[in-house]
Amino acid sequence: METLLTWIGTLPGAIGQGFVWGIMALGLYITFKILDVADLTVDGSICTGAAVCTMLILSGVNVIVAMIVAFFAGALAGLVTGILHTIMGIPAILAGILTQLMLWSVNLLIMSGKANQPLVGFQFRDKVLISTGTNNIVKTLIILGIIILMLICALYWFFGTQFGISLRSTGNNRSMSRAQGINTSFTTVFGLALSNGIVALAGSLLAQQQGAADINMGRGAIVIGLAAVIVGEAIISKISSNFFLKLFSVIVGAIIYWIVFQTVIFLGLPSEYLKMLSALVVAIFLGVPYIKKQWFSKKAVLKKNA
Amino acid sequence: MLEIKNVSKTFNAGTINEKKALNQLNLKLENEDFVTVIGGNGAGKSTMLNAITGVFRIDSGEVTVDGQNITNLPEYKRAKYIGRVFQDPMMGTAADMWVEENLSIAESRGKHRTIKWAITKKDRERFRELLTQLDLGLENRLSTKMGLLSGGQRQAITLLMAAMQKPKLLLLDEHTAALDPATASKVLALTDRIVAENHLTAIMITHNMKDAIQHGNRLIMMNQGKIIYDVSGEEKAKLTKADLMAKFAEIAGENQESDRMLLN
């Protein structure tokens, strides 16, 4: 009973983590699901968002302004990947890796050459939007909830506009899109910029939640984001194909991911194994549907021949 | 309407796989011409259409539509003037998007895509009307994923989409080849109707000689990247399948002849 209560006590923190990473995963959803591009820029741009936001808050800039600047800094990173990919013809994955590597230097420069810039301390308590860890968790969850709702509504609206559906068709069928007069290079670059902007926005929230910007905070971010996207999809795709719900499912996926994560830690798994666990979860979720399909079609063929 | 002047295109130039796909090709289409194109595999039929639509840059020559030189325009800008239907029913539409979303994309072809909400109630009514005319029972499937429709249904909608913004030119690349005979003839009838109703200028590639004779007002035969036979009007109306077969045999002989010369 007592352990159950302790476990329940970890939930608000997990949900808070899920909210922030859910925002990051919404950004990833745009590239991975809508544009059909695997964009590794995010491992760098989430840190860029954190770094920009932290440094601006430290220099006395309003937190909302700092977060908006962080968004555009991330968008700029996406723009670089987009240009490497479309104008210079570099495969998307490699373009993302190149930008990510560039961002390592850029992020260090932003953080004045320090690998870690703490944001905690008395004088900044009132200057941030959300509190660190589980301090003031209810307020944090409400603020994050509002941001998420606004973001999902904005994305739902955007992808229903004439320009927005041209982005979706770009990911769905590039040659058809060009035949219908869509500049697919432009839509791809725009999508990458928007995606990384959102990821950087999540980074700015992550810095506030963790109380610091750290040069290593983006390592493996794409895997956590992907986990949220595919776990969410696995749940919602069976219920509905509504686009609003699909966006919502990404947040649900992120929350589930963090609850599982916290539970595993709670059960005593040493933290060294956590990244391994994240990667395995993604590998299994991506791999199982494929293997299932292969196996079932093989069985169908055998049956037919029997 | 359309003029192709001395257009050449060589793939894999300078390699062992060098292929001269278009060889100083010339073609001039008048307004409301409906040309059917026949020719063996590798004759350059699809390459000609791709040269018109700008899938690749041509090596030399010039393509003009309605007096405007489009040779250097990127593919997506030419789309304003050109409607296309591909051979593969999967190619012409976005499979994971709804029917109405596909139609909306086609409706904005050649226009500036704004951040206005794409599909209004009014649009939906107009789309439903358009689909009713197809007579394929699609009018109540506006919010069905394109990929769930049959090949024939998808080709019919692709045709509709190609004609939606009344293009100057409609290009059909064996658009019935992947369909069963009954569906193919339905889609062909629809093609005739759409071309006639919208007064379109059209080029249709086909491997079916009967279709090539029956449809359109002009027929061209291609071989080795050139037009080697061009009939229209009265002469085309009198054309028989036997005439075309003879023509094909003649080419086959010539091709063999040149091969033999090469070998010697």
Coordinates of C-alpha atoms in Angstrom, one line a residue:
Chain A
M1 CA 0.0 0.0 0.0
E2 CA 2.7 2.4 1.0
T3 CA 4.7 1.6 -2.1
L4 CA 1.7 2.2 -4.2
L5 CA 1.2 5.6 -2.7
T6 CA 4.9 6.4 -3.3
W7 CA 4.4 5.3 -6.9
I8 CA 1.4 7.5 -7.3
G9 CA 3.5 10.3 -5.8
T10 CA 5.8 10.0 -8.8
L11 CA 3.0 10.5 -11.3
P12 CA 2.6 14.3 -11.3
G13 CA 6.3 14.6 -12.0
A14 CA 6.0 12.1 -14.9
I15 CA 3.0 13.9 -16.3
G16 CA 5.0 17.2 -16.1
Q17 CA 7.8 15.6 -18.0
G18 CA 5.3 14.1 -20.5
F19 CA 3.8 17.5 -21.1
V20 CA 7.2 19.1 -22.0
W21 CA 8.4 16.2 -24.1
G22 CA 4.9 16.0 -25.7
I23 CA 5.5 19.5 -27.0
M24 CA 8.8 18.4 -28.4
A25 CA 7.1 15.3 -29.9
L26 CA 4.6 17.6 -31.6
G27 CA 7.5 19.2 -33.4
L28 CA 8.8 15.8 -34.3
Y29 CA 5.4 14.7 -35.6
I30 CA 5.6 17.4 -38.3
T31 CA 8.8 16.0 -39.8
F32 CA 8.5 12.3 -39.0
K33 CA 4.8 11.8 -39.8
I34 CA 3.6 14.7 -41.9
L35 CA 6.7 15.5 -44.1
D36 CA 8.0 11.9 -43.9
V37 CA 11.5 13.1 -43.1
A38 CA 13.6 11.7 -40.3
D39 CA 15.1 14.9 -38.9
L40 CA 18.0 14.5 -36.4
T41 CA 18.4 18.2 -36.0
V42 CA 16.2 18.0 -33.0
D43 CA 18.9 16.6 -30.7
G44 CA 20.7 19.9 -31.2
S45 CA 17.8 22.3 -31.5
I46 CA 16.1 21.3 -28.2
C47 CA 19.3 22.4 -26.5
T48 CA 19.5 25.6 -28.6
G49 CA 16.0 26.4 -27.3
A50 CA 17.1 25.7 -23.7
A51 CA 20.3 27.7 -24.1
V52 CA 18.8 30.7 -25.7
C53 CA 15.9 30.9 -23.2
T54 CA 18.3 30.4 -20.2
M55 CA 20.8 33.1 -21.3
L56 CA 18.0 35.6 -22.0
I57 CA 16.4 35.0 -18.6
L58 CA 19.8 35.3 -16.9
S59 CA 20.3 38.7 -18.7
G60 CA 16.9 39.9 -17.4
V61 CA 14.7 39.4 -20.5
N62 CA 11.0 38.5 -19.9
V63 CA 10.5 34.7 -20.0
I64 CA 7.8 34.8 -22.6
V65 CA 10.0 36.9 -24.9
A66 CA 12.9 34.5 -24.2
M67 CA 10.7 31.6 -25.2
I68 CA 9.6 33.2 -28.5
V69 CA 13.2 34.0 -29.3
A70 CA 14.1 30.4 -28.5
F71 CA 11.4 29.3 -31.0
F72 CA 12.9 31.3 -33.8
A73 CA 16.4 30.1 -32.9
G74 CA 15.2 26.6 -33.4
A75 CA 13.4 27.5 -36.6
L76 CA 16.7 28.9 -37.9
A77 CA 18.4 25.5 -37.2
G78 CA 15.6 23.8 -39.1
L79 CA 16.1 26.2 -41.9
V80 CA 19.8 25.3 -42.1
T81 CA 18.9 21.5 -42.3
G82 CA 16.2 22.3 -44.9
I83 CA 18.7 24.2 -47.1
L84 CA 21.3 21.5 -46.8
H85 CA 18.6 19.0 -47.8
T86 CA 16.8 20.7 -50.6
I87 CA 19.3 23.1 -52.2
M88 CA 22.4 21.1 -51.6
G89 CA 20.8 17.7 -52.1
I90 CA 22.1 16.1 -48.9
P91 CA 20.0 13.2 -47.7
A92 CA 17.7 14.4 -44.9
I93 CA 19.2 12.2 -42.2
L94 CA 22.7 13.4 -42.9
A95 CA 21.6 17.0 -43.3
G96 CA 20.1 16.7 -39.8
I97 CA 23.3 15.2 -38.3
L98 CA 25.4 17.9 -39.9
T99 CA 23.2 20.7 -38.4
Q100 CA 23.2 18.9 -35.1
L101 CA 27.0 18.9 -35.0
M102 CA 27.1 22.6 -35.9
L103 CA 24.6 23.3 -33.1
W104 CA 27.0 21.7 -30.6
S105 CA 29.4 24.6 -31.2
V106 CA 26.6 27.1 -31.5
N107 CA 25.0 26.0 -28.2
L108 CA 28.3 26.3 -26.4
L109 CA 28.8 29.8 -27.8
I110 CA 25.3 30.7 -26.7
M111 CA 26.0 29.5 -23.2
S112 CA 29.3 31.5 -23.1
G113 CA 31.4 28.5 -23.4
K114 CA 30.0 26.7 -20.4
A115 CA 28.6 23.2 -20.6
N116 CA 26.0 24.0 -18.0
Q117 CA 24.1 27.2 -17.2
P118 CA 22.0 26.9 -14.0
L119 CA 18.7 28.8 -13.9
V120 CA 17.9 28.0 -10.2
G121 CA 18.5 30.4 -7.4
F122 CA 16.4 32.8 -5.5
Q123 CA 16.6 35.7 -7.8
F124 CA 15.1 33.8 -10.8
R125 CA 12.3 32.1 -9.0
D126 CA 9.8 34.7 -10.2
K127 CA 11.3 35.1 -13.6
V128 CA 10.4 31.7 -15.0
L129 CA 7.1 30.4 -16.3
I130 CA 7.2 26.9 -14.7
S131 CA 9.0 25.7 -11.6
T132 CA 11.7 23.0 -11.4
G133 CA 10.9 19.4 -10.6
T134 CA 7.7 19.0 -8.6
N135 CA 7.7 22.4 -6.9
N136 CA 4.4 24.0 -7.5
I137 CA 3.5 21.1 -9.7
V138 CA -0.2 22.0 -10.1
K139 CA 0.5 25.4 -11.4
T140 CA 3.2 24.0 -13.8
L141 CA 0.8 21.4 -15.1
I142 CA -1.9 24.0 -15.7
I143 CA 0.5 26.4 -17.6
L144 CA 1.9 23.5 -19.7
G145 CA -1.6 22.3 -20.4
I146 CA -2.6 25.7 -21.7
I147 CA 0.5 25.9 -23.9
I148 CA -0.2 22.5 -25.3
L149 CA -3.8 23.3 -26.0
M150 CA -2.9 26.5 -27.8
L151 CA -0.2 24.7 -29.8
I152 CA -2.5 21.8 -30.9
C153 CA -5.2 24.2 -31.9
A154 CA -2.7 26.3 -33.9
L155 CA -1.3 23.2 -35.6
Y156 CA -4.8 21.9 -36.3
W157 CA -5.8 25.2 -37.9
F158 CA -2.5 25.5 -39.8
F159 CA -2.7 22.0 -41.4
G160 CA -6.2 22.7 -42.5
T161 CA -5.3 25.8 -44.5
Q162 CA -4.5 25.8 -48.2
F163 CA -0.8 26.1 -47.4
G164 CA -1.0 23.6 -44.6
I165 CA -2.5 20.8 -46.7
S166 CA 0.2 21.4 -49.3
L167 CA 2.7 20.5 -46.6
R168 CA 0.8 17.3 -45.9
S169 CA 0.6 16.3 -49.5
T170 CA 4.3 17.0 -49.8
G171 CA 5.0 14.3 -47.3
N172 CA 2.4 12.0 -48.8
N173 CA 3.3 12.1 -52.5
R174 CA 6.1 14.5 -53.7
S175 CA 5.7 14.0 -57.4
M176 CA 1.9 14.4 -57.2
S177 CA 2.5 17.6 -55.2
R178 CA 4.8 19.1 -57.8
A179 CA 2.3 18.1 -60.5
Q180 CA -0.3 20.1 -58.6
G181 CA 2.0 23.1 -58.5
I182 CA 3.4 22.8 -55.0
N183 CA 7.0 23.9 -54.5
T184 CA 8.0 20.9 -52.5
S185 CA 11.4 22.2 -51.6
F186 CA 9.8 25.2 -50.0
T187 CA 7.2 23.2 -48.1
T188 CA 9.9 20.9 -46.8
V189 CA 12.1 23.7 -45.6
F190 CA 9.2 25.4 -44.0
G191 CA 8.1 22.2 -42.2
L192 CA 11.6 21.6 -40.9
A193 CA 11.8 25.2 -39.6
L194 CA 8.4 24.9 -37.9
S195 CA 9.2 21.6 -36.4
N196 CA 12.5 22.7 -34.9
G197 CA 11.0 25.9 -33.7
I198 CA 8.5 23.8 -31.7
V199 CA 11.3 21.6 -30.5
A200 CA 13.3 24.6 -29.3
L201 CA 10.2 25.9 -27.5
A202 CA 10.0 22.6 -25.7
G203 CA 13.7 23.0 -24.9
S204 CA 13.1 26.4 -23.4
L205 CA 10.5 24.8 -21.1
L206 CA 12.8 21.9 -20.3
A207 CA 15.5 24.3 -19.1
Q208 CA 13.0 25.9 -16.7
Q209 CA 11.8 22.5 -15.6
Q210 CA 15.3 21.2 -15.0
G211 CA 16.6 24.5 -13.7
A212 CA 19.4 24.6 -16.1
A213 CA 20.5 24.5 -19.7
D214 CA 23.0 21.7 -20.4
I215 CA 25.0 21.0 -23.5
N216 CA 24.1 17.3 -23.2
M217 CA 20.3 17.7 -22.7
G218 CA 19.5 16.9 -26.3
R219 CA 21.3 13.6 -26.5
G220 CA 18.7 11.0 -27.6
A221 CA 15.9 13.5 -27.7
I222 CA 14.7 12.2 -31.0
V223 CA 14.3 8.8 -29.6
I224 CA 12.1 10.0 -26.7
G225 CA 10.1 12.1 -29.2
L226 CA 9.7 9.2 -31.6
A227 CA 8.6 7.0 -28.7
A228 CA 5.9 9.5 -27.8
V229 CA 4.7 9.7 -31.4
I230 CA 4.5 6.0 -32.1
V231 CA 3.1 5.0 -28.7
G232 CA 0.4 7.7 -29.1
E233 CA -0.3 6.5 -32.6
A234 CA -0.6 2.9 -31.5
I235 CA -3.3 4.0 -29.1
I236 CA -5.3 6.5 -31.1
S237 CA -5.1 5.0 -34.6
K238 CA -7.4 2.2 -33.6
I239 CA -10.1 4.7 -32.4
S240 CA -10.1 7.5 -34.9
S241 CA -8.3 9.1 -37.9
N242 CA -9.3 12.6 -36.8
F243 CA -6.3 15.0 -37.1
F244 CA -7.0 16.8 -33.9
L245 CA -6.9 13.5 -32.0
K246 CA -3.8 12.5 -33.7
L247 CA -2.0 15.6 -32.5
F248 CA -3.5 15.0 -29.0
S249 CA -2.3 11.4 -29.1
V250 CA 1.3 12.6 -29.3
I251 CA 0.9 14.2 -25.8
V252 CA -0.7 11.1 -24.5
G253 CA 2.2 9.0 -25.9
A254 CA 4.7 11.3 -24.2
I255 CA 2.9 11.0 -20.8
I256 CA 2.7 7.2 -21.1
Y257 CA 6.4 7.1 -22.0
W258 CA 7.4 9.1 -18.8
I259 CA 5.1 7.1 -16.5
V260 CA 6.6 3.9 -17.7
F261 CA 10.1 5.5 -17.4
Q262 CA 9.4 6.7 -13.8
T263 CA 7.9 3.3 -12.9
V264 CA 11.0 1.5 -14.1
I265 CA 13.2 3.8 -12.1
F266 CA 10.9 3.3 -9.1
L267 CA 11.2 -0.4 -9.4
G268 CA 14.9 0.0 -9.1
L269 CA 16.4 -0.2 -12.6
P270 CA 19.9 1.5 -12.5
S271 CA 19.8 4.7 -14.4
E272 CA 22.6 3.6 -16.7
Y273 CA 20.1 1.4 -18.5
L274 CA 17.6 4.1 -19.2
K275 CA 18.8 5.2 -22.6
M276 CA 19.0 1.6 -23.7
L277 CA 15.5 1.1 -22.6
S278 CA 14.3 4.1 -24.5
A279 CA 15.9 2.9 -27.7
L280 CA 14.6 -0.6 -27.3
V281 CA 11.0 0.7 -26.8
V282 CA 11.2 2.6 -30.0
A283 CA 12.9 -0.3 -31.9
I284 CA 10.2 -2.7 -30.7
F285 CA 7.3 -0.3 -31.5
L286 CA 8.7 0.4 -35.0
G287 CA 9.7 -3.2 -35.7
V288 CA 6.8 -5.3 -34.4
P289 CA 4.2 -4.1 -36.9
Y290 CA 6.7 -4.8 -39.7
I291 CA 7.5 -8.3 -38.5
K292 CA 3.9 -9.0 -37.9
K293 CA 3.1 -8.1 -41.5
Q294 CA 5.9 -10.2 -42.9
W295 CA 5.0 -13.2 -40.7
F296 CA 1.3 -13.0 -41.5
S297 CA 1.7 -12.7 -45.2
K298 CA 4.1 -15.7 -45.1
K299 CA 1.5 -17.7 -43.2
A300 CA -1.2 -16.7 -45.7
V301 CA 1.0 -17.9 -48.6
L302 CA 1.7 -21.2 -46.8
K303 CA -2.0 -21.7 -46.3
K304 CA -2.7 -21.0 -49.9
N305 CA -0.2 -23.4 -51.1
A306 CA -1.2 -26.2 -48.7
Chain B
M1 CA -0.8 25.9 -78.2
L2 CA 2.2 23.6 -77.5
E3 CA 5.4 23.7 -79.4
I4 CA 8.4 21.4 -78.9
K5 CA 11.4 22.6 -80.9
N6 CA 14.5 20.5 -81.5
V7 CA 14.3 18.9 -78.0
S8 CA 17.0 16.4 -77.1
K9 CA 17.6 14.5 -73.9
T10 CA 20.2 11.9 -73.3
F11 CA 20.2 9.9 -70.1
N12 CA 23.5 8.7 -68.5
A13 CA 25.5 10.6 -71.0
G14 CA 29.1 9.4 -71.4
T15 CA 28.4 6.1 -69.6
I16 CA 27.9 2.6 -70.9
N17 CA 24.2 3.0 -70.2
E18 CA 23.9 6.1 -72.4
K19 CA 20.4 6.4 -73.8
K20 CA 19.3 8.9 -76.3
A21 CA 15.7 9.3 -75.2
L22 CA 14.7 12.3 -77.3
N23 CA 16.5 13.1 -80.5
Q24 CA 15.8 16.5 -82.0
L25 CA 12.1 16.1 -81.3
N26 CA 9.6 18.5 -83.0
L27 CA 5.9 18.7 -82.3
K28 CA 3.4 21.5 -82.7
L29 CA -0.1 21.3 -81.3
E30 CA -3.0 23.5 -82.2
N31 CA -5.7 24.6 -79.8
E32 CA -8.0 21.8 -78.8
D33 CA -5.9 19.1 -80.5
F34 CA -6.3 15.7 -78.9
V35 CA -3.3 13.7 -79.8
T36 CA -2.8 10.0 -79.2
V37 CA 0.8 8.7 -79.0
I38 CA 1.9 5.2 -79.7
G39 CA 5.3 3.6 -80.0
G40 CA 7.4 0.7 -78.6
N41 CA 9.0 0.6 -75.2
G42 CA 11.8 3.1 -75.0
A43 CA 10.5 5.1 -78.0
G44 CA 10.6 8.3 -75.9
K45 CA 6.8 8.7 -75.2
S46 CA 6.9 9.3 -71.5
T47 CA 10.2 11.2 -71.8
M48 CA 8.5 13.6 -74.1
L49 CA 5.7 14.2 -71.5
N50 CA 8.3 14.6 -68.8
A51 CA 10.2 17.1 -70.9
I52 CA 7.0 19.1 -71.2
T53 CA 6.2 19.0 -67.5
G54 CA 9.8 19.6 -66.4
V55 CA 10.6 16.5 -64.4
F56 CA 14.2 17.0 -65.7
R57 CA 16.0 19.6 -67.7
I58 CA 16.3 19.0 -71.4
D59 CA 19.8 19.0 -73.0
S60 CA 18.8 21.3 -75.9
G61 CA 15.7 22.7 -77.6
E62 CA 12.8 24.7 -76.4
V63 CA 9.3 24.1 -75.1
T64 CA 6.6 26.8 -75.4
V65 CA 3.0 26.7 -74.2
D66 CA 0.7 29.3 -75.6
G67 CA 3.6 31.3 -76.9
Q68 CA 5.4 31.4 -73.5
N69 CA 8.7 29.7 -73.2
I70 CA 8.6 27.3 -70.3
T71 CA 11.9 25.5 -70.9
N72 CA 13.6 26.9 -67.8
L73 CA 10.6 26.9 -65.5
P74 CA 10.7 24.4 -62.6
E75 CA 8.1 21.6 -62.6
Y76 CA 5.9 23.1 -59.9
K77 CA 5.5 26.4 -61.9
R78 CA 4.6 24.6 -65.1
A79 CA 1.8 22.9 -63.2
K80 CA -0.2 26.0 -63.7
Y81 CA -0.6 25.3 -67.4
I82 CA -0.5 21.5 -67.3
G83 CA -2.7 18.8 -65.9
R84 CA -1.3 15.3 -65.6
V85 CA -2.6 11.8 -65.1
F86 CA 0.0 9.1 -64.5
Q87 CA 0.0 5.4 -65.4
D88 CA 0.1 4.3 -61.8
P89 CA -3.1 5.1 -60.0
M90 CA -1.1 5.5 -56.8
M91 CA 0.9 8.4 -58.4
G92 CA -1.7 11.0 -59.1
T93 CA -3.2 11.5 -55.6
A94 CA -2.1 11.6 -52.0
A95 CA -3.1 8.2 -50.6
D96 CA -3.2 9.1 -46.9
M97 CA -5.3 12.2 -47.4
W98 CA -9.1 12.5 -47.9
V99 CA -10.8 12.8 -51.2
E100 CA -11.9 16.4 -50.5
E101 CA -8.3 17.3 -49.4
N102 CA -7.0 16.0 -52.7
L103 CA -9.6 18.0 -54.6
S104 CA -8.8 21.1 -52.7
I105 CA -5.1 20.7 -53.5
A106 CA -5.9 20.5 -57.2
E107 CA -8.2 23.5 -56.9
S108 CA -5.3 25.7 -55.7
R109 CA -3.0 24.6 -58.5
G110 CA -1.4 27.6 -60.1
K111 CA -2.8 29.9 -57.4
H112 CA -1.1 31.3 -54.4
R113 CA -1.7 28.9 -51.5
T114 CA -2.8 31.1 -48.6
I115 CA -3.4 30.4 -44.9
K116 CA -7.1 30.5 -45.4
W117 CA -9.0 27.4 -44.2
A118 CA -8.8 25.1 -47.2
I119 CA -12.2 23.4 -47.4
T120 CA -15.4 25.3 -46.6
K121 CA -18.9 24.0 -46.7
K122 CA -19.4 25.6 -50.1
D123 CA -16.3 23.9 -51.5
R124 CA -17.6 20.6 -50.2
E125 CA -20.9 21.1 -52.1
R126 CA -19.1 21.9 -55.3
F127 CA -16.8 18.8 -54.8
R128 CA -19.8 16.6 -54.3
E129 CA -21.4 17.9 -57.5
L130 CA -18.2 17.2 -59.4
L131 CA -18.0 13.7 -58.0
T132 CA -21.6 13.1 -58.8
Q133 CA -20.8 13.7 -62.5
L134 CA -18.3 10.9 -62.4
D135 CA -21.1 8.5 -61.7
L136 CA -18.9 6.2 -59.7
G137 CA -20.8 6.6 -56.4
L138 CA -18.1 8.8 -54.9
E139 CA -20.3 11.7 -54.0
N140 CA -20.6 10.6 -50.4
R141 CA -17.0 9.7 -49.9
L142 CA -15.5 13.1 -49.5
S143 CA -13.9 12.1 -46.2
T144 CA -12.6 8.8 -47.3
K145 CA -8.9 8.2 -47.6
M146 CA -7.8 8.3 -51.2
G147 CA -5.8 5.1 -50.7
L148 CA -9.0 3.1 -49.9
L149 CA -10.5 3.7 -53.3
S150 CA -10.1 1.4 -56.3
G151 CA -7.6 2.1 -59.1
G152 CA -10.3 3.1 -61.4
Q153 CA -11.9 5.5 -58.9
R154 CA -8.5 7.0 -58.2
Q155 CA -7.7 7.5 -61.9
A156 CA -11.2 9.1 -62.4
I157 CA -10.5 11.5 -59.5
T158 CA -7.0 12.3 -60.8
L159 CA -8.5 13.2 -64.2
L160 CA -11.0 15.4 -62.4
M161 CA -8.2 17.0 -60.5
A162 CA -6.1 17.5 -63.6
A163 CA -9.0 19.3 -65.4
M164 CA -10.1 21.3 -62.3
Q165 CA -8.1 24.5 -63.0
K166 CA -8.8 24.2 -66.7
P167 CA -5.2 23.6 -67.8
K168 CA -3.9 24.7 -71.2
L169 CA -2.6 21.2 -71.6
L170 CA -3.8 17.8 -70.4
L171 CA -1.1 15.0 -70.4
L172 CA -2.2 11.4 -70.0
D173 CA 0.6 8.8 -69.6
E174 CA -1.0 5.4 -70.3
H175 CA -3.5 6.3 -67.6
T176 CA -5.7 3.3 -68.3
A177 CA -3.0 0.7 -68.6
A178 CA -3.2 -0.5 -65.0
L179 CA -7.0 -0.9 -65.1
D180 CA -9.2 -3.8 -66.0
P181 CA -10.9 -3.5 -69.5
A182 CA -14.3 -2.4 -68.2
T183 CA -12.9 0.3 -65.9
A184 CA -10.4 1.3 -68.6
S185 CA -13.2 2.1 -71.1
K186 CA -15.2 4.0 -68.4
V187 CA -12.1 6.1 -67.6
L188 CA -11.5 6.7 -71.4
A189 CA -15.1 7.8 -71.9
L190 CA -14.7 10.2 -69.0
T191 CA -11.5 11.4 -70.6
D192 CA -13.2 12.2 -73.8
R193 CA -16.0 14.0 -72.0
I194 CA -13.7 16.1 -69.8
V195 CA -11.5 17.0 -72.8
A196 CA -14.6 18.0 -74.9
E197 CA -16.4 19.9 -72.1
N198 CA -13.4 21.9 -71.1
H199 CA -12.1 22.4 -74.7
L200 CA -8.7 21.1 -73.6
T201 CA -5.6 20.4 -75.7
A202 CA -4.5 16.9 -74.8
I203 CA -1.8 14.3 -75.3
M204 CA -2.6 10.7 -74.5
I205 CA 0.0 7.9 -74.6
T206 CA -1.4 4.5 -75.0
H207 CA -0.3 1.0 -75.9
N208 CA -3.7 0.1 -77.1
M209 CA -3.9 0.7 -80.8
K210 CA -7.7 0.6 -80.9
D211 CA -7.8 3.4 -78.3
A212 CA -5.2 5.4 -80.2
I213 CA -7.4 5.2 -83.3
Q214 CA -10.7 5.8 -81.6
H215 CA -9.8 8.8 -79.5
G216 CA -8.6 12.2 -80.5
N217 CA -8.2 14.0 -83.8
R218 CA -4.5 13.2 -84.4
L219 CA -2.2 10.3 -83.9
I220 CA 1.6 10.2 -83.7
M221 CA 4.0 7.3 -83.6
M222 CA 7.3 7.6 -82.0
N223 CA 10.5 5.6 -82.4
Q224 CA 14.0 6.3 -81.0
G225 CA 13.1 9.7 -79.7
K226 CA 11.6 11.0 -82.8
I227 CA 8.1 11.3 -84.3
I228 CA 8.1 9.0 -87.3
Y229 CA 4.4 9.1 -88.2
D230 CA 1.8 11.8 -87.8
V231 CA -1.7 11.6 -89.1
S232 CA -4.7 13.8 -88.4
G233 CA -8.2 14.7 -89.5
E234 CA -9.7 12.6 -92.4
E235 CA -6.7 10.5 -92.7
K236 CA -6.7 9.5 -89.1
A237 CA -10.4 8.8 -89.1
K238 CA -9.8 6.2 -91.9
L239 CA -6.8 4.6 -90.1
T240 CA -7.1 0.9 -89.2
K241 CA -5.3 -1.3 -86.7
A242 CA -3.8 -3.1 -89.7
D243 CA -2.3 0.1 -91.0
L244 CA -0.6 0.7 -87.6
M245 CA 0.5 -2.9 -87.3
A246 CA 2.2 -2.6 -90.7
K247 CA 3.9 0.6 -89.6
F248 CA 5.1 -1.1 -86.5
A249 CA 6.5 -4.0 -88.5
E250 CA 8.3 -1.5 -90.8
I251 CA 10.0 0.2 -87.8
A252 CA 10.9 -3.1 -86.2
G253 CA 12.6 -4.0 -89.5
E254 CA 14.5 -0.7 -89.6
N255 CA 15.6 -1.0 -86.0
Q256 CA 16.9 -4.5 -86.7
E257 CA 18.6 -3.2 -89.8
S258 CA 20.5 -0.5 -87.9
D259 CA 21.4 -3.0 -85.2
R260 CA 22.9 -5.3 -87.9
M261 CA 24.8 -2.4 -89.3
L262 CA 26.2 -1.6 -85.9
L263 CA 27.2 -5.3 -85.4
N264 CA 29.0 -5.4 -88.7

